Amino acid sequence: MISNQILQNTIEGLKTITRVDFCVMDTDGKEVASTTENMSAGGAQAAEFARSPADSQEIKGYQYFKIFEEQQVEYVLIAGGAGEDSYMMGKIAAFQIQNLLIAYKERFDRDNFIKNLLLDNLLLIDIYSRAKKLHIQTDANRVAMIVESDNARDSNILEMMRTFLAGNGKDFVTAVDESNVIIVKDLSDGDSPREIERTAQAVGGYLRREGMSGVRVAYGTVVKEIKEVSRSYKEAKMALDVGKIFFDERDIIAYSELGIGRLIYQLPIPLCKMFIREIFGGKSPDDFDEETLGTINKFFENSLNVSETSRQLFIHRNTLVYRLDKLQKSTGLDLRIFEDAITFRIALMVVKYMDYMESFEY
């Protein structure tokens, strides 16, 4: 729960202040952290002391103290040297470490609660009872964000995010796999789309400054009850996946911006293949040459405006009309007609989705 390195840093800091050496051992007498090598031989005495009824004791000139966690002895602290000063400093150090254990246990419990909340592993009655026990407000506005980076597995991005958001005790940062970090952001200070976007940009900017590459941030919709946080998380997860398919040029994507891509993403692949066969026969948009695809995309960008598209492509209007007529003969769809253009646009997105899923499988 609490790392040995944290205990080591704590007793080293205490030694700097008190000028007393400390050693932390487990209940079996194995050294966990120490500021000197002189106390490592006291393992047998520490194990025996851990089984005794006393909370503190002087043994061979050293002061021994028990450190409890939930009324169970977790560690034995040894303070170097006899005398009142050593005893007093040892009591202070034991108190400090015990409070540290409590704080880390609470953090662990909160983290465990948030993970189970995101994964829908809690009954409704358990959500509210555990939230109350952990002093978590149940009716605050929150949004779930997912942060992904190309080198997330090789770096401690979770701790980076906890450091970045350390100023706000109402935010939660956790992870349910090795690839992504999840932020449950409290929105007491503002829940407008612009505020959420600004937070996402700040997160992405911070990670890029820390050397992270390929940073992507996706977020769901704002929820008002803690029981709905899992819904916002699922939306953010979908936004991250759909964003890679249809908005690969963007590093921040919101669930509310997915549009029709959200519907296509939920279609089964066999249904997609059937749709493409019906639209293109035995052909696929992948078979079109670059000139045709460039013309189609530019035509869509300009809202089916023939004059503006031909101007931007630096071609004569009649040349564009010829290309559109050629495409109509090939596919049976006239992109100058709104319904045909919509059908063609959706078909292109379906093909892009199918290509992505096939590459993901392999």
C-alpha positions as a Markdown table, in Angstrom:
| # | Residue | x | y | z |
|---|---|---|---|---|
| 1 | Met | 0.0 | 0.0 | 0.0 |
| 2 | Ile | 2.8 | 2.4 | 1.0 |
| 3 | Ser | 6.1 | 1.9 | -0.7 |
| 4 | Asn | 9.4 | 1.4 | 1.1 |
| 5 | Gln | 10.8 | 4.4 | -0.8 |
| 6 | Ile | 8.2 | 6.7 | 0.8 |
| 7 | Leu | 9.1 | 5.3 | 4.3 |
| 8 | Gln | 12.8 | 5.8 | 3.5 |
| 9 | Asn | 12.2 | 9.4 | 2.4 |
| 10 | Thr | 10.1 | 10.1 | 5.5 |
| 11 | Ile | 12.6 | 8.8 | 8.1 |
| 12 | Glu | 15.5 | 10.5 | 6.3 |
| 13 | Gly | 13.6 | 13.8 | 6.6 |
| 14 | Leu | 12.9 | 13.1 | 10.2 |
| 15 | Lys | 16.5 | 12.4 | 10.9 |
| 16 | Thr | 17.5 | 15.7 | 9.3 |
| 17 | Ile | 15.2 | 17.5 | 11.7 |
| 18 | Thr | 15.7 | 15.5 | 14.9 |
| 19 | Arg | 19.3 | 14.2 | 14.4 |
| 20 | Val | 18.1 | 10.9 | 15.5 |
| 21 | Asp | 18.6 | 7.7 | 13.5 |
| 22 | Phe | 15.5 | 5.6 | 12.6 |
| 23 | Cys | 14.9 | 2.1 | 11.3 |
| 24 | Val | 11.5 | 0.7 | 10.2 |
| 25 | Met | 11.1 | -3.1 | 10.3 |
| 26 | Asp | 8.1 | -5.3 | 9.5 |
| 27 | Thr | 6.6 | -7.6 | 12.1 |
| 28 | Asp | 9.0 | -10.4 | 11.1 |
| 29 | Gly | 12.0 | -8.3 | 11.9 |
| 30 | Lys | 13.0 | -7.6 | 8.2 |
| 31 | Glu | 14.3 | -4.1 | 7.5 |
| 32 | Val | 12.1 | -1.9 | 5.4 |
| 33 | Ala | 13.9 | 1.4 | 5.6 |
| 34 | Ser | 16.7 | 2.8 | 7.7 |
| 35 | Thr | 18.9 | 5.8 | 8.1 |
| 36 | Thr | 21.9 | 3.8 | 9.4 |
| 37 | Glu | 23.3 | 0.3 | 9.1 |
| 38 | Asn | 23.8 | 0.0 | 12.9 |
| 39 | Met | 20.2 | -1.0 | 13.6 |
| 40 | Ser | 19.8 | -3.8 | 11.0 |
| 41 | Ala | 20.9 | -6.3 | 13.7 |
| 42 | Gly | 17.9 | -5.6 | 15.8 |
| 43 | Gly | 15.5 | -7.7 | 13.7 |
| 44 | Ala | 15.1 | -10.5 | 16.3 |
| 45 | Gln | 14.3 | -8.0 | 19.0 |
| 46 | Ala | 11.8 | -6.2 | 16.7 |
| 47 | Ala | 10.0 | -9.4 | 15.8 |
| 48 | Glu | 9.8 | -10.3 | 19.5 |
| 49 | Phe | 8.6 | -6.8 | 20.4 |
| 50 | Ala | 5.9 | -6.9 | 17.7 |
| 51 | Arg | 4.4 | -9.9 | 19.5 |
| 52 | Ser | 4.6 | -8.4 | 23.0 |
| 53 | Pro | 1.7 | -6.4 | 24.6 |
| 54 | Ala | 3.8 | -3.2 | 25.0 |
| 55 | Asp | 3.4 | -0.3 | 22.6 |
| 56 | Ser | 6.9 | 1.1 | 23.2 |
| 57 | Gln | 10.0 | -0.3 | 24.9 |
| 58 | Glu | 13.7 | 0.3 | 25.3 |
| 59 | Ile | 15.9 | -2.6 | 24.2 |
| 60 | Lys | 19.7 | -2.5 | 24.4 |
| 61 | Gly | 19.8 | 1.3 | 24.3 |
| 62 | Tyr | 17.3 | 1.7 | 21.4 |
| 63 | Gln | 13.7 | 2.8 | 21.6 |
| 64 | Tyr | 11.1 | 0.5 | 20.0 |
| 65 | Phe | 7.7 | 1.7 | 18.9 |
| 66 | Lys | 4.7 | -0.1 | 17.3 |
| 67 | Ile | 3.0 | 1.4 | 14.3 |
| 68 | Phe | -0.6 | 0.3 | 13.9 |
| 69 | Glu | -2.9 | 0.1 | 10.9 |
| 70 | Glu | -6.5 | -0.7 | 11.8 |
| 71 | Gln | -5.5 | -1.8 | 15.3 |
| 72 | Gln | -3.0 | -4.3 | 13.8 |
| 73 | Val | 0.8 | -3.9 | 14.2 |
| 74 | Glu | 2.1 | -3.1 | 10.7 |
| 75 | Tyr | 5.7 | -1.9 | 11.4 |
| 76 | Val | 8.2 | -1.5 | 14.3 |
| 77 | Leu | 10.1 | 1.7 | 14.5 |
| 78 | Ile | 13.5 | 1.8 | 16.1 |
| 79 | Ala | 14.9 | 5.2 | 17.3 |
| 80 | Gly | 18.7 | 5.3 | 17.9 |
| 81 | Gly | 20.1 | 6.0 | 21.3 |
| 82 | Ala | 18.8 | 6.0 | 24.8 |
| 83 | Gly | 17.4 | 9.0 | 26.7 |
| 84 | Glu | 14.4 | 11.2 | 26.8 |
| 85 | Asp | 15.2 | 13.0 | 23.5 |
| 86 | Ser | 15.4 | 9.7 | 21.6 |
| 87 | Tyr | 12.1 | 8.5 | 23.1 |
| 88 | Met | 10.3 | 11.8 | 22.3 |
| 89 | Met | 11.6 | 11.9 | 18.8 |
| 90 | Gly | 10.7 | 8.3 | 18.3 |
| 91 | Lys | 7.2 | 8.9 | 19.4 |
| 92 | Ile | 6.9 | 11.8 | 17.0 |
| 93 | Ala | 8.3 | 9.7 | 14.1 |
| 94 | Ala | 5.9 | 6.8 | 14.9 |
| 95 | Phe | 3.0 | 9.2 | 15.0 |
| 96 | Gln | 4.0 | 10.7 | 11.6 |
| 97 | Ile | 4.4 | 7.3 | 9.9 |
| 98 | Gln | 1.1 | 6.1 | 11.3 |
| 99 | Asn | -0.7 | 9.1 | 9.9 |
| 100 | Leu | 1.0 | 8.5 | 6.6 |
| 101 | Leu | -0.3 | 4.9 | 6.6 |
| 102 | Ile | -3.8 | 6.2 | 7.2 |
| 103 | Ala | -3.6 | 8.8 | 4.4 |
| 104 | Tyr | -2.3 | 6.3 | 1.9 |
| 105 | Lys | -4.9 | 3.7 | 2.9 |
| 106 | Glu | -7.6 | 6.3 | 2.4 |
| 107 | Arg | -6.1 | 7.2 | -1.0 |
| 108 | Phe | -6.0 | 3.5 | -1.8 |
| 109 | Asp | -9.6 | 3.0 | -0.8 |
| 110 | Arg | -10.7 | 6.0 | -2.8 |
| 111 | Asp | -8.8 | 4.8 | -5.8 |
| 112 | Asn | -10.3 | 1.3 | -5.5 |
| 113 | Phe | -13.7 | 2.8 | -5.1 |
| 114 | Ile | -13.4 | 4.9 | -8.3 |
| 115 | Lys | -12.1 | 2.0 | -10.3 |
| 116 | Asn | -15.0 | -0.2 | -9.3 |
| 117 | Leu | -17.4 | 2.7 | -10.0 |
| 118 | Leu | -16.0 | 3.2 | -13.5 |
| 119 | Leu | -16.3 | -0.5 | -14.2 |
| 120 | Asp | -19.8 | -0.9 | -12.9 |
| 121 | Asn | -18.7 | -3.3 | -10.2 |
| 122 | Leu | -20.8 | -1.7 | -7.4 |
| 123 | Leu | -24.5 | -2.0 | -6.5 |
| 124 | Leu | -26.3 | 1.3 | -6.2 |
| 125 | Ile | -26.6 | 1.1 | -2.5 |
| 126 | Asp | -22.9 | 0.4 | -2.1 |
| 127 | Ile | -22.0 | 3.4 | -4.2 |
| 128 | Tyr | -23.7 | 5.9 | -1.9 |
| 129 | Ser | -22.6 | 4.1 | 1.4 |
| 130 | Arg | -19.0 | 3.9 | 0.4 |
| 131 | Ala | -18.9 | 7.4 | -1.0 |
| 132 | Lys | -20.3 | 8.7 | 2.3 |
| 133 | Lys | -17.6 | 6.7 | 4.2 |
| 134 | Leu | -14.8 | 8.1 | 2.0 |
| 135 | His | -16.2 | 11.6 | 2.3 |
| 136 | Ile | -16.9 | 11.9 | -1.4 |
| 137 | Gln | -19.6 | 14.3 | -2.5 |
| 138 | Thr | -22.3 | 12.4 | -4.4 |
| 139 | Asp | -24.2 | 15.2 | -6.2 |
| 140 | Ala | -21.3 | 17.2 | -7.8 |
| 141 | Asn | -21.0 | 17.8 | -11.5 |
| 142 | Arg | -18.2 | 15.7 | -12.9 |
| 143 | Val | -16.8 | 14.5 | -16.3 |
| 144 | Ala | -14.7 | 11.5 | -17.1 |
| 145 | Met | -11.5 | 12.0 | -19.2 |
| 146 | Ile | -9.3 | 9.4 | -20.7 |
| 147 | Val | -5.6 | 10.3 | -21.4 |
| 148 | Glu | -3.6 | 8.2 | -23.8 |
| 149 | Ser | 0.0 | 8.5 | -24.9 |
| 150 | Asp | 2.1 | 6.4 | -27.3 |
| 151 | Asn | 4.8 | 5.9 | -24.6 |
| 152 | Ala | 2.4 | 5.6 | -21.6 |
| 153 | Arg | 3.6 | 2.0 | -20.8 |
| 154 | Asp | 7.2 | 3.2 | -20.6 |
| 155 | Ser | 6.6 | 6.1 | -18.3 |
| 156 | Asn | 4.7 | 6.8 | -15.1 |
| 157 | Ile | 2.0 | 8.9 | -16.7 |
| 158 | Leu | -0.4 | 8.1 | -13.8 |
| 159 | Glu | 1.9 | 9.8 | -11.2 |
| 160 | Met | 2.4 | 12.7 | -13.7 |
| 161 | Met | -1.3 | 13.3 | -13.8 |
| 162 | Arg | -1.7 | 13.0 | -10.0 |
| 163 | Thr | 1.1 | 15.5 | -9.6 |
| 164 | Phe | -0.5 | 17.9 | -12.2 |
| 165 | Leu | -3.9 | 17.7 | -10.5 |
| 166 | Ala | -2.7 | 17.6 | -6.9 |
| 167 | Gly | -4.0 | 21.0 | -6.1 |
| 168 | Asn | -7.7 | 19.9 | -6.3 |
| 169 | Gly | -8.6 | 17.2 | -3.8 |
| 170 | Lys | -11.9 | 16.7 | -5.5 |
| 171 | Asp | -10.5 | 15.3 | -8.7 |
| 172 | Phe | -9.7 | 11.5 | -9.0 |
| 173 | Val | -6.9 | 10.0 | -11.1 |
| 174 | Thr | -6.7 | 6.3 | -11.7 |
| 175 | Ala | -6.1 | 3.6 | -14.3 |
| 176 | Val | -7.9 | 0.4 | -15.1 |
| 177 | Asp | -5.2 | -0.8 | -17.7 |
| 178 | Glu | -1.7 | -0.1 | -18.7 |
| 179 | Ser | -2.6 | 2.0 | -21.7 |
| 180 | Asn | -4.8 | 4.8 | -20.4 |
| 181 | Val | -5.2 | 7.1 | -17.4 |
| 182 | Ile | -8.7 | 8.1 | -16.3 |
| 183 | Ile | -9.5 | 11.5 | -14.7 |
| 184 | Val | -12.8 | 12.1 | -13.0 |
| 185 | Lys | -12.8 | 15.8 | -13.0 |
| 186 | Asp | -14.8 | 17.9 | -10.5 |
| 187 | Leu | -16.6 | 20.8 | -12.3 |
| 188 | Ser | -17.6 | 22.9 | -9.3 |
| 189 | Asp | -15.6 | 25.8 | -10.8 |
| 190 | Gly | -17.4 | 25.6 | -14.2 |
| 191 | Asp | -18.9 | 23.0 | -16.4 |
| 192 | Ser | -19.2 | 24.8 | -19.7 |
| 193 | Pro | -17.8 | 23.0 | -22.8 |
| 194 | Arg | -15.1 | 25.7 | -23.1 |
| 195 | Glu | -13.9 | 25.0 | -19.5 |
| 196 | Ile | -13.7 | 21.3 | -20.1 |
| 197 | Glu | -11.9 | 21.8 | -23.3 |
| 198 | Arg | -9.4 | 24.1 | -21.6 |
| 199 | Thr | -8.7 | 21.5 | -19.0 |
| 200 | Ala | -8.2 | 18.8 | -21.6 |
| 201 | Gln | -5.7 | 21.2 | -23.4 |
| 202 | Ala | -3.9 | 21.8 | -20.2 |
| 203 | Val | -3.5 | 18.1 | -19.5 |
| 204 | Gly | -2.2 | 17.4 | -23.0 |
| 205 | Gly | 0.1 | 20.4 | -22.9 |
| 206 | Tyr | 1.6 | 19.3 | -19.6 |
| 207 | Leu | 2.3 | 15.8 | -20.8 |
| 208 | Arg | 3.9 | 17.0 | -24.0 |
| 209 | Arg | 6.2 | 19.3 | -22.0 |
| 210 | Glu | 7.2 | 16.2 | -19.9 |
| 211 | Gly | 8.3 | 14.4 | -23.1 |
| 212 | Met | 5.2 | 12.4 | -23.9 |
| 213 | Ser | 4.4 | 11.8 | -27.5 |
| 214 | Gly | 1.1 | 11.0 | -29.3 |
| 215 | Val | -1.0 | 12.4 | -26.4 |
| 216 | Arg | -4.7 | 12.1 | -26.9 |
| 217 | Val | -7.5 | 13.3 | -24.5 |
| 218 | Ala | -11.1 | 12.2 | -24.8 |
| 219 | Tyr | -14.0 | 13.1 | -22.5 |
| 220 | Gly | -17.6 | 12.2 | -22.0 |
| 221 | Thr | -20.6 | 14.3 | -21.0 |
| 222 | Val | -21.1 | 16.0 | -17.7 |
| 223 | Val | -23.0 | 14.0 | -15.1 |
| 224 | Lys | -24.6 | 15.3 | -11.9 |
| 225 | Glu | -24.7 | 12.1 | -9.8 |
| 226 | Ile | -21.8 | 9.9 | -8.8 |
| 227 | Lys | -23.7 | 6.8 | -9.9 |
| 228 | Glu | -23.5 | 8.2 | -13.5 |
| 229 | Val | -19.7 | 8.6 | -13.6 |
| 230 | Ser | -19.4 | 5.2 | -15.3 |
| 231 | Arg | -21.6 | 6.5 | -18.1 |
| 232 | Ser | -19.3 | 9.5 | -18.7 |
| 233 | Tyr | -16.3 | 7.1 | -18.7 |
| 234 | Lys | -17.9 | 4.8 | -21.3 |
| 235 | Glu | -18.6 | 7.9 | -23.4 |
| 236 | Ala | -15.0 | 9.0 | -23.1 |
| 237 | Lys | -13.8 | 5.6 | -24.1 |
| 238 | Met | -16.0 | 5.6 | -27.2 |
| 239 | Ala | -14.8 | 9.1 | -28.0 |
| 240 | Leu | -11.2 | 7.9 | -27.9 |
| 241 | Asp | -11.8 | 5.0 | -30.2 |
| 242 | Val | -14.0 | 6.8 | -32.6 |
| 243 | Gly | -11.7 | 9.7 | -32.7 |
| 244 | Lys | -8.8 | 7.5 | -33.9 |
| 245 | Ile | -11.0 | 6.4 | -36.8 |
| 246 | Phe | -12.7 | 9.5 | -38.0 |
| 247 | Phe | -10.8 | 12.4 | -36.3 |
| 248 | Asp | -7.2 | 11.1 | -36.4 |
| 249 | Glu | -5.9 | 14.6 | -36.9 |
| 250 | Arg | -7.2 | 15.8 | -33.6 |
| 251 | Asp | -5.6 | 15.2 | -30.2 |
| 252 | Ile | -8.7 | 16.2 | -28.1 |
| 253 | Ile | -12.1 | 14.8 | -28.8 |
| 254 | Ala | -15.4 | 15.1 | -27.0 |
| 255 | Tyr | -18.2 | 12.5 | -27.0 |
| 256 | Ser | -20.7 | 15.2 | -28.1 |
| 257 | Glu | -18.7 | 15.8 | -31.2 |
| 258 | Leu | -18.7 | 12.3 | -32.6 |
| 259 | Gly | -21.8 | 12.8 | -34.8 |
| 260 | Ile | -22.7 | 9.9 | -37.1 |
| 261 | Gly | -19.3 | 8.3 | -36.4 |
| 262 | Arg | -20.7 | 7.2 | -33.1 |
| 263 | Leu | -23.5 | 5.3 | -34.8 |
| 264 | Ile | -21.2 | 3.7 | -37.4 |
| 265 | Tyr | -18.8 | 2.5 | -34.6 |
| 266 | Gln | -21.6 | 0.5 | -33.0 |
| 267 | Leu | -22.5 | -1.4 | -36.3 |
| 268 | Pro | -21.5 | -5.0 | -36.6 |
| 269 | Ile | -18.9 | -5.7 | -39.3 |
| 270 | Pro | -21.1 | -8.1 | -41.3 |
| 271 | Leu | -23.8 | -5.4 | -41.5 |
| 272 | Cys | -21.2 | -2.9 | -42.7 |
| 273 | Lys | -20.0 | -5.3 | -45.4 |
| 274 | Met | -23.5 | -5.9 | -46.6 |
| 275 | Phe | -24.1 | -2.1 | -46.8 |
| 276 | Ile | -20.9 | -1.6 | -48.9 |
| 277 | Arg | -21.8 | -4.4 | -51.3 |
| 278 | Glu | -25.3 | -2.8 | -51.8 |
| 279 | Ile | -23.8 | 0.7 | -52.5 |
| 280 | Phe | -20.7 | -0.1 | -54.5 |
| 281 | Gly | -21.4 | -3.6 | -55.8 |
| 282 | Gly | -18.1 | -5.5 | -56.0 |
| 283 | Lys | -16.1 | -2.3 | -55.7 |
| 284 | Ser | -14.7 | -0.4 | -52.8 |
| 285 | Pro | -13.8 | 3.2 | -52.3 |
| 286 | Asp | -10.2 | 2.0 | -51.7 |
| 287 | Asp | -10.1 | 1.2 | -55.4 |
| 288 | Phe | -10.7 | 4.8 | -56.5 |
| 289 | Asp | -7.6 | 6.7 | -57.6 |
| 290 | Glu | -6.2 | 9.6 | -55.6 |
| 291 | Glu | -7.6 | 12.2 | -58.0 |
| 292 | Thr | -11.1 | 10.8 | -57.6 |
| 293 | Leu | -10.9 | 10.6 | -53.8 |
| 294 | Gly | -9.4 | 14.1 | -53.6 |
| 295 | Thr | -12.2 | 15.5 | -55.7 |
| 296 | Ile | -14.8 | 13.7 | -53.6 |
| 297 | Asn | -13.4 | 15.0 | -50.3 |
| 298 | Lys | -13.0 | 18.6 | -51.6 |
| 299 | Phe | -16.6 | 18.5 | -52.9 |
| 300 | Phe | -17.8 | 17.5 | -49.4 |
| 301 | Glu | -15.7 | 20.1 | -47.7 |
| 302 | Asn | -17.4 | 22.8 | -49.9 |
| 303 | Ser | -20.9 | 21.6 | -49.1 |
| 304 | Leu | -21.5 | 20.2 | -52.6 |
| 305 | Asn | -20.7 | 23.6 | -54.2 |
| 306 | Val | -19.4 | 22.9 | -57.8 |
| 307 | Ser | -18.0 | 26.4 | -58.4 |
| 308 | Glu | -16.1 | 26.7 | -55.2 |
| 309 | Thr | -14.7 | 23.1 | -55.5 |
| 310 | Ser | -13.5 | 23.6 | -59.0 |
| 311 | Arg | -11.9 | 26.9 | -58.0 |
| 312 | Gln | -10.0 | 25.3 | -55.1 |
| 313 | Leu | -8.9 | 22.3 | -57.2 |
| 314 | Phe | -7.7 | 24.7 | -59.9 |
| 315 | Ile | -9.8 | 22.9 | -62.6 |
| 316 | His | -12.5 | 24.0 | -65.0 |
| 317 | Arg | -16.1 | 23.6 | -63.8 |
| 318 | Asn | -16.8 | 21.3 | -66.7 |
| 319 | Thr | -13.8 | 19.1 | -65.7 |
| 320 | Leu | -15.4 | 18.7 | -62.2 |
| 321 | Val | -18.8 | 17.9 | -63.7 |
| 322 | Tyr | -17.1 | 15.3 | -65.9 |
| 323 | Arg | -15.5 | 13.6 | -62.9 |
| 324 | Leu | -18.8 | 13.6 | -61.0 |
| 325 | Asp | -20.6 | 12.1 | -64.0 |
| 326 | Lys | -17.9 | 9.4 | -64.3 |
| 327 | Leu | -18.4 | 8.6 | -60.6 |
| 328 | Gln | -22.2 | 8.4 | -61.0 |
| 329 | Lys | -21.8 | 5.9 | -63.9 |
| 330 | Ser | -19.4 | 3.8 | -61.7 |
| 331 | Thr | -21.5 | 3.8 | -58.5 |
| 332 | Gly | -25.0 | 4.9 | -59.4 |
| 333 | Leu | -24.7 | 7.9 | -57.0 |
| 334 | Asp | -24.8 | 11.5 | -58.1 |
| 335 | Leu | -23.0 | 13.5 | -55.5 |
| 336 | Arg | -24.8 | 16.7 | -56.6 |
| 337 | Ile | -28.0 | 15.2 | -55.1 |
| 338 | Phe | -28.1 | 15.6 | -51.4 |
| 339 | Glu | -29.4 | 12.1 | -50.6 |
| 340 | Asp | -26.8 | 10.4 | -52.8 |
| 341 | Ala | -24.1 | 12.6 | -51.3 |
| 342 | Ile | -25.1 | 11.6 | -47.7 |
| 343 | Thr | -25.2 | 7.9 | -48.7 |
| 344 | Phe | -21.8 | 8.1 | -50.3 |
| 345 | Arg | -20.3 | 10.0 | -47.3 |
| 346 | Ile | -21.6 | 7.4 | -44.9 |
| 347 | Ala | -20.3 | 4.6 | -47.1 |
| 348 | Leu | -16.8 | 6.2 | -47.0 |
| 349 | Met | -17.0 | 6.4 | -43.2 |
| 350 | Val | -18.1 | 2.8 | -43.0 |
| 351 | Val | -15.2 | 1.6 | -45.1 |
| 352 | Lys | -12.8 | 3.6 | -42.9 |
| 353 | Tyr | -14.3 | 2.0 | -39.8 |
| 354 | Met | -13.9 | -1.5 | -41.4 |
| 355 | Asp | -10.3 | -0.8 | -42.4 |
| 356 | Tyr | -9.5 | 0.3 | -38.8 |
| 357 | Met | -11.2 | -2.7 | -37.2 |
| 358 | Glu | -9.3 | -5.1 | -39.5 |
| 359 | Ser | -6.0 | -3.5 | -38.8 |
| 360 | Phe | -6.8 | -3.6 | -35.1 |
| 361 | Glu | -7.4 | -7.3 | -35.2 |
| 362 | Tyr | -4.1 | -8.0 | -36.8 |
